[in-house]
Short mmCIF file of C-alpha atoms in Angstrom, two decimals:
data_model
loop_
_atom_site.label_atom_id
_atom_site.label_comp_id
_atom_site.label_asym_id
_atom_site.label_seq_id
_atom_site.Cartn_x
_atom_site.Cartn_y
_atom_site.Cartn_z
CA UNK A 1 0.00 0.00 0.00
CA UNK A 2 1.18 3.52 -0.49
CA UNK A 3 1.26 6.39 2.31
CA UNK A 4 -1.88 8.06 0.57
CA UNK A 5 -3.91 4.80 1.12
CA UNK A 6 -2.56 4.57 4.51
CA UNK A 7 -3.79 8.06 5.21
CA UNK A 8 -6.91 7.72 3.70
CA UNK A 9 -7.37 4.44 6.06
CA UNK A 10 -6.94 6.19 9.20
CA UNK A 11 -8.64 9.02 8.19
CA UNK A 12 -11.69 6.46 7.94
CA UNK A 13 -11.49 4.67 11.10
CA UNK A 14 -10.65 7.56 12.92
CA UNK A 15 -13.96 9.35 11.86
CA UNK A 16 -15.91 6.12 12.82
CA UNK A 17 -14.25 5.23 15.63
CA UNK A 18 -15.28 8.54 17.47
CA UNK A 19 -18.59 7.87 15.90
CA UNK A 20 -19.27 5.04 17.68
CA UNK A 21 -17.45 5.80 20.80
CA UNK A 22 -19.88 9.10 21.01
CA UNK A 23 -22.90 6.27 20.77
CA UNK A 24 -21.63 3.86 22.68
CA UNK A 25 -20.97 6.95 26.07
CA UNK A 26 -17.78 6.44 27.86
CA UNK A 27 -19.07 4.17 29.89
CA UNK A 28 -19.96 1.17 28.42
CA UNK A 29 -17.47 -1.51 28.43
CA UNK A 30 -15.00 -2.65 25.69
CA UNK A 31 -16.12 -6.57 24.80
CA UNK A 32 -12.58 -7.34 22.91
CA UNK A 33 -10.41 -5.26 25.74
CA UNK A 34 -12.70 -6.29 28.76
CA UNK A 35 -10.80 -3.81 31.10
CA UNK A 36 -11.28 -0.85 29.21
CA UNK A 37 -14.17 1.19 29.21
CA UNK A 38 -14.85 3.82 25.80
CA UNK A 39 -13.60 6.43 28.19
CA UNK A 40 -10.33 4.65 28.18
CA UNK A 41 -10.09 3.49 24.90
CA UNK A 42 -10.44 7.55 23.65
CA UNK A 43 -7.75 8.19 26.36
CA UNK A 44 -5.00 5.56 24.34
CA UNK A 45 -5.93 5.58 21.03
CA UNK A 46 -6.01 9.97 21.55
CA UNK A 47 -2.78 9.96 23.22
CA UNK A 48 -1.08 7.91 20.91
CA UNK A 49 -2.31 10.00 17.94
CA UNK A 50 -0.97 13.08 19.65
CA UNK A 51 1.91 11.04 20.22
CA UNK A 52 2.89 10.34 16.07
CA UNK A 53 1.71 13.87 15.79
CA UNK A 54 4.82 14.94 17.63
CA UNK A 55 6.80 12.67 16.23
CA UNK A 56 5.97 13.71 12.75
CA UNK A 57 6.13 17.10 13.28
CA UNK A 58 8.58 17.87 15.45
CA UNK A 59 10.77 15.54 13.72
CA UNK A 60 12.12 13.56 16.52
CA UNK A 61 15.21 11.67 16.24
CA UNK A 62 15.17 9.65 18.88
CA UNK A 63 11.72 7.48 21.45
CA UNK A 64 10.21 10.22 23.40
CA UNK A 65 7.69 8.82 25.52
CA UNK A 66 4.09 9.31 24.94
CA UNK A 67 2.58 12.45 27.36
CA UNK A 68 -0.18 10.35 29.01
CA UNK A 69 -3.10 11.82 31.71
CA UNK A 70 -4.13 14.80 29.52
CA UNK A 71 -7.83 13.34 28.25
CA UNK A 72 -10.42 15.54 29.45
CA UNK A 73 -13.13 14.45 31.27
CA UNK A 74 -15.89 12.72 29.64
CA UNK A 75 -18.29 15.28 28.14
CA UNK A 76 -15.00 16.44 26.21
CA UNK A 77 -13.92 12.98 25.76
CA UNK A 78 -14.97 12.54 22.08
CA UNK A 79 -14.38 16.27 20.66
CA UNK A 80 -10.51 15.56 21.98
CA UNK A 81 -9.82 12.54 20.51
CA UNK A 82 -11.37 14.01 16.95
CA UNK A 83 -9.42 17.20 17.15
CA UNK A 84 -6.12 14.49 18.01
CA UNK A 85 -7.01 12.70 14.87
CA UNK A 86 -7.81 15.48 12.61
CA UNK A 87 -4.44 16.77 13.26
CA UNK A 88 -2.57 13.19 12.89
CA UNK A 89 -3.97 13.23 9.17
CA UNK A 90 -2.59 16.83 9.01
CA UNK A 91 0.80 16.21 10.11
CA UNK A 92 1.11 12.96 7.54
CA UNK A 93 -0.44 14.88 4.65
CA UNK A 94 1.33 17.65 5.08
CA UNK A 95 4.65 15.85 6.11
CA UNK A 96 8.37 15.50 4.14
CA UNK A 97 8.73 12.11 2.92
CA UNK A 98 12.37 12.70 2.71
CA UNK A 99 13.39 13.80 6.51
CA UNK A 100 14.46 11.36 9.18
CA UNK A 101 13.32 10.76 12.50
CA UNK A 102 12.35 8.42 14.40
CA UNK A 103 10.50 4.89 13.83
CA UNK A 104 10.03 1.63 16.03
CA UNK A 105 9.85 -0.61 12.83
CA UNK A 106 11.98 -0.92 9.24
CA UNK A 107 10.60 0.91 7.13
CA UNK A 108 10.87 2.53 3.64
CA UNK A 109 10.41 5.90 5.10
CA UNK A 110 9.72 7.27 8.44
CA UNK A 111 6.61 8.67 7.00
CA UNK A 112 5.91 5.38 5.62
CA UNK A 113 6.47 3.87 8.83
CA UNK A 114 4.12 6.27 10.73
CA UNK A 115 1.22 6.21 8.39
CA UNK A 116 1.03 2.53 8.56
CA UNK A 117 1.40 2.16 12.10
CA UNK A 118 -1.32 4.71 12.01
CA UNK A 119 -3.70 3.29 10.12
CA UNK A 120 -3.45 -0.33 11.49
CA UNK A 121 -3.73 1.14 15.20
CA UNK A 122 -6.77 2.92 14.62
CA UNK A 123 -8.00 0.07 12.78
CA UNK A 124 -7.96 -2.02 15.27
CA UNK A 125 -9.13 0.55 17.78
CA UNK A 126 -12.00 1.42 15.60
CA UNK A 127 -13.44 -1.74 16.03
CA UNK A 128 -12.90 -2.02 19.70
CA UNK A 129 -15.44 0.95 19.49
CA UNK A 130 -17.38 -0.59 17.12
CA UNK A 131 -17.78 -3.74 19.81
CA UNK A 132 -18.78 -1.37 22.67
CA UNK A 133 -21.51 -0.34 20.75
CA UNK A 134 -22.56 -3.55 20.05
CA UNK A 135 -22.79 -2.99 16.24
CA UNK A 136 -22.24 -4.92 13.00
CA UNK A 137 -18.66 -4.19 12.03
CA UNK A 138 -17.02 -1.81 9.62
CA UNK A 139 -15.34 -3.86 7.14
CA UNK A 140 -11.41 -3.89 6.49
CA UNK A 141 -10.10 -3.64 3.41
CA UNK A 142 -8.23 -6.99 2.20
CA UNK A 143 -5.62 -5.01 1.39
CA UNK A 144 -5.16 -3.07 4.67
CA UNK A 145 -5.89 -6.42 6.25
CA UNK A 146 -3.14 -7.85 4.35
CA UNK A 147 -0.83 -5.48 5.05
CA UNK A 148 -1.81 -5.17 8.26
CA UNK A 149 -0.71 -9.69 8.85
CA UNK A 150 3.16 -8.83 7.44
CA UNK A 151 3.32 -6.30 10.07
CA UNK A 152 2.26 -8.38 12.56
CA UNK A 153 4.36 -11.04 11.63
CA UNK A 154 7.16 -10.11 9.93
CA UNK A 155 7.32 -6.73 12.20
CA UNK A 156 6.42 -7.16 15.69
CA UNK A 157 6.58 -10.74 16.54
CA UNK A 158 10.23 -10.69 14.35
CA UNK A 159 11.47 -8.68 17.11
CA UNK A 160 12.49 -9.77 20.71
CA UNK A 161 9.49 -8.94 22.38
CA UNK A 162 7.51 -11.63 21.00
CA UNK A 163 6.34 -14.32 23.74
CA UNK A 164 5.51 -16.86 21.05
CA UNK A 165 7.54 -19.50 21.37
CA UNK A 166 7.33 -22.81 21.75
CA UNK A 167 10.05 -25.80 23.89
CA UNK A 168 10.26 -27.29 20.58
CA UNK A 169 10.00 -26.22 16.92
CA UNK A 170 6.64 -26.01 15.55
CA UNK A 171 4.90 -24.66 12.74
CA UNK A 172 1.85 -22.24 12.49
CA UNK A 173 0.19 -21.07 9.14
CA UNK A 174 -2.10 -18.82 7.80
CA UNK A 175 -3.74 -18.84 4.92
CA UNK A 176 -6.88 -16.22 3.45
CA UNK A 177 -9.52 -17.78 1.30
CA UNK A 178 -10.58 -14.80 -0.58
CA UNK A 179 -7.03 -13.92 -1.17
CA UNK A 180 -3.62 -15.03 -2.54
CA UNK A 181 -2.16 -14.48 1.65
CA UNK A 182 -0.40 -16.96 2.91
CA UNK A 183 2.03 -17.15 5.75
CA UNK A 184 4.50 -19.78 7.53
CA UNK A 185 5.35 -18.70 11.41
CA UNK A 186 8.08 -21.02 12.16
CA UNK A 187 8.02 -21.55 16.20
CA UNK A 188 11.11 -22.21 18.31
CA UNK A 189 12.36 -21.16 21.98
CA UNK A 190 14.07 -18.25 20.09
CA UNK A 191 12.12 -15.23 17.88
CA UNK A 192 9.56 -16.84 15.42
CA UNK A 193 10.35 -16.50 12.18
CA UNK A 194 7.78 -15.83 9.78
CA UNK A 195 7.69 -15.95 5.95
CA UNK A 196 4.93 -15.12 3.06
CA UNK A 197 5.10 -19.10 1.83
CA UNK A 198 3.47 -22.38 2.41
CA UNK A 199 6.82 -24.07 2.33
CA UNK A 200 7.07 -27.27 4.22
CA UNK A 201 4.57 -28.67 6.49
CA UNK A 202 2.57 -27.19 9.24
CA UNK A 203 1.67 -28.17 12.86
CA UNK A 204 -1.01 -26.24 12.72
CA UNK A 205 -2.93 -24.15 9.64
CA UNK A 206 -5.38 -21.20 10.56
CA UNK A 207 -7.79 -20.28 7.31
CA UNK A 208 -10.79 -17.81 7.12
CA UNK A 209 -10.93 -14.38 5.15
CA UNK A 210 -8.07 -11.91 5.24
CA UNK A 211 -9.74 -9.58 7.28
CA UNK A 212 -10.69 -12.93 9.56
CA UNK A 213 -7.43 -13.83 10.27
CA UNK A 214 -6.14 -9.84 10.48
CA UNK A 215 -8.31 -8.95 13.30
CA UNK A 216 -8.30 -12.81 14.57
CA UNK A 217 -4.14 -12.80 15.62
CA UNK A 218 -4.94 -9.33 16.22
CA UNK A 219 -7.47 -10.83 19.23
CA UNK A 220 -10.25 -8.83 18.15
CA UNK A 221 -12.30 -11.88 16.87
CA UNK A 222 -12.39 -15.57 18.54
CA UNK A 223 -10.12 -18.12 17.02
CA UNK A 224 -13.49 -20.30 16.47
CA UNK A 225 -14.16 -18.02 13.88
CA UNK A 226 -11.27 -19.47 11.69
CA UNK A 227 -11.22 -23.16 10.28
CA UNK A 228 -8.42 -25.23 11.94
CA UNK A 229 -6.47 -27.85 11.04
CA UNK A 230 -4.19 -30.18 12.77
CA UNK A 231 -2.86 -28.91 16.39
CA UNK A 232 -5.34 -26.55 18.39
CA UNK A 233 -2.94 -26.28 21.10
CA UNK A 234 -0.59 -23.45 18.58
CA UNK A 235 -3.47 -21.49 17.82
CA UNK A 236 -4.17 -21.47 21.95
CA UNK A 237 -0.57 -20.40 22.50
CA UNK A 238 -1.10 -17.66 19.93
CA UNK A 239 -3.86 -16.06 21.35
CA UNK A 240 -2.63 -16.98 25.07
CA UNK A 241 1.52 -15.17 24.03
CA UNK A 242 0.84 -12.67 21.27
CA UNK A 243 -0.80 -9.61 23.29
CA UNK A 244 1.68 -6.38 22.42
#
């Protein structure tokens, strides 16, 4: 995908995630983050847009911390987190694709780097919103969705972090039905390894929809939703390890 598309993304599921926070009141409870309620999903998802803001804009070279506790209270809840997001867009528009600074992922530009992470954050966080509501979901596009999976894989759980390992070496896959996605997490006691192949055989294979198995290792939909061949117990271990 290219930065525009990334843009245009958040710009989306920014606008209806503060829709349905505003319907849902910031008190009603998150279903796929059950200790959050709306109030303190607009608190994260509107300090970490300020956050990239900064970043963006102020060019910063090096991790400054996010500046958490300045949400307003509730009746100002929803108006803050819009005016966050409405600047975010702003900032990537409007930003130099040329100019370093600072990213937590490789990347082909920083800008690249921050309107992806972007758009797959509020993504993500849109439909947490969408759940406290109690609505039908907004769709994700397959190809956001399958960008969003090599991030995921091939970005996050690639790096130290990742709890998803396994005693001894295993294999995970993942394959879309409605799209040519497939991809081969290799399991070990060391940082999984993940590739965009079926090569060799699996312990385990996951297969549903791209935007299934996006929000599904994501944890925003239950792993029953997926068809599942072969071991449960890695699938368990993903949803059980992969929390960021």
């Amino acid at each position: 995908m290219e930065i525009a598309e990334f843009i245009d993304a958040l710009d989306r599921d920014g606008r209806l995630l503060a829709d349905a926070a505003e319907q849902a009141g910031p008190d009603a409870q998150v279903p796929t983050c059950p200790d959050w309620r709306v109030r303190d999903l607009l608190a994260h998802i509107g300090m970490v847009h300020r956050w990239a803001t900064r970043n963006v804009s102020e060019r910063l070279t090096e991790f400054a911390p996010p500046r958490t506790g300045q949400e307003p209270g509730d009746a100002d809840l929803t108006p803050w987190f819009r005016d966050g997001h409405r600047a975010l867009v702003k900032a990537l528009t409007e930003a130099d694709p040329q100019v370093p600074y600072f990213t937590l992922l490789p990347a082909p530009s920083p800008l690249a780097f921050w309107a992806r992470r972007q758009a797959h954050e509020t993504a993500i966080h849109r439909v947490d919103a969408e759940s406290a509501l109690g609505k039908d979901l907004s769709p994700v596009g397959p190809a956001l969705a399958a960008d969003g999976l090599d991030e995921l894989l091939a970005g996050f759980h690639s790096q130290d972090r990742s709890q998803v390992r396994t005693e001894e070496p295993r294999t995970l896959r993942l394959r879309a039905t409605d799209a040519e996605v497939v991809w081969t997490v290799r399991l070990s006691d060391g940082v999984p390894r993940a590739e965009a192949d079926d090569a060799g055989d699996a312990d385990c294979e996951l297969s549903g929809s791209v935007e299934e198995l996006y929000l599904t290792l994501w944890n925003r939909l239950p792993l029953a939703g997926l068809r599942a061949t072969g071991d449960p117990a890695l699938a368990e271990l993903w949803r059980e390890r992969s929390a960021l």
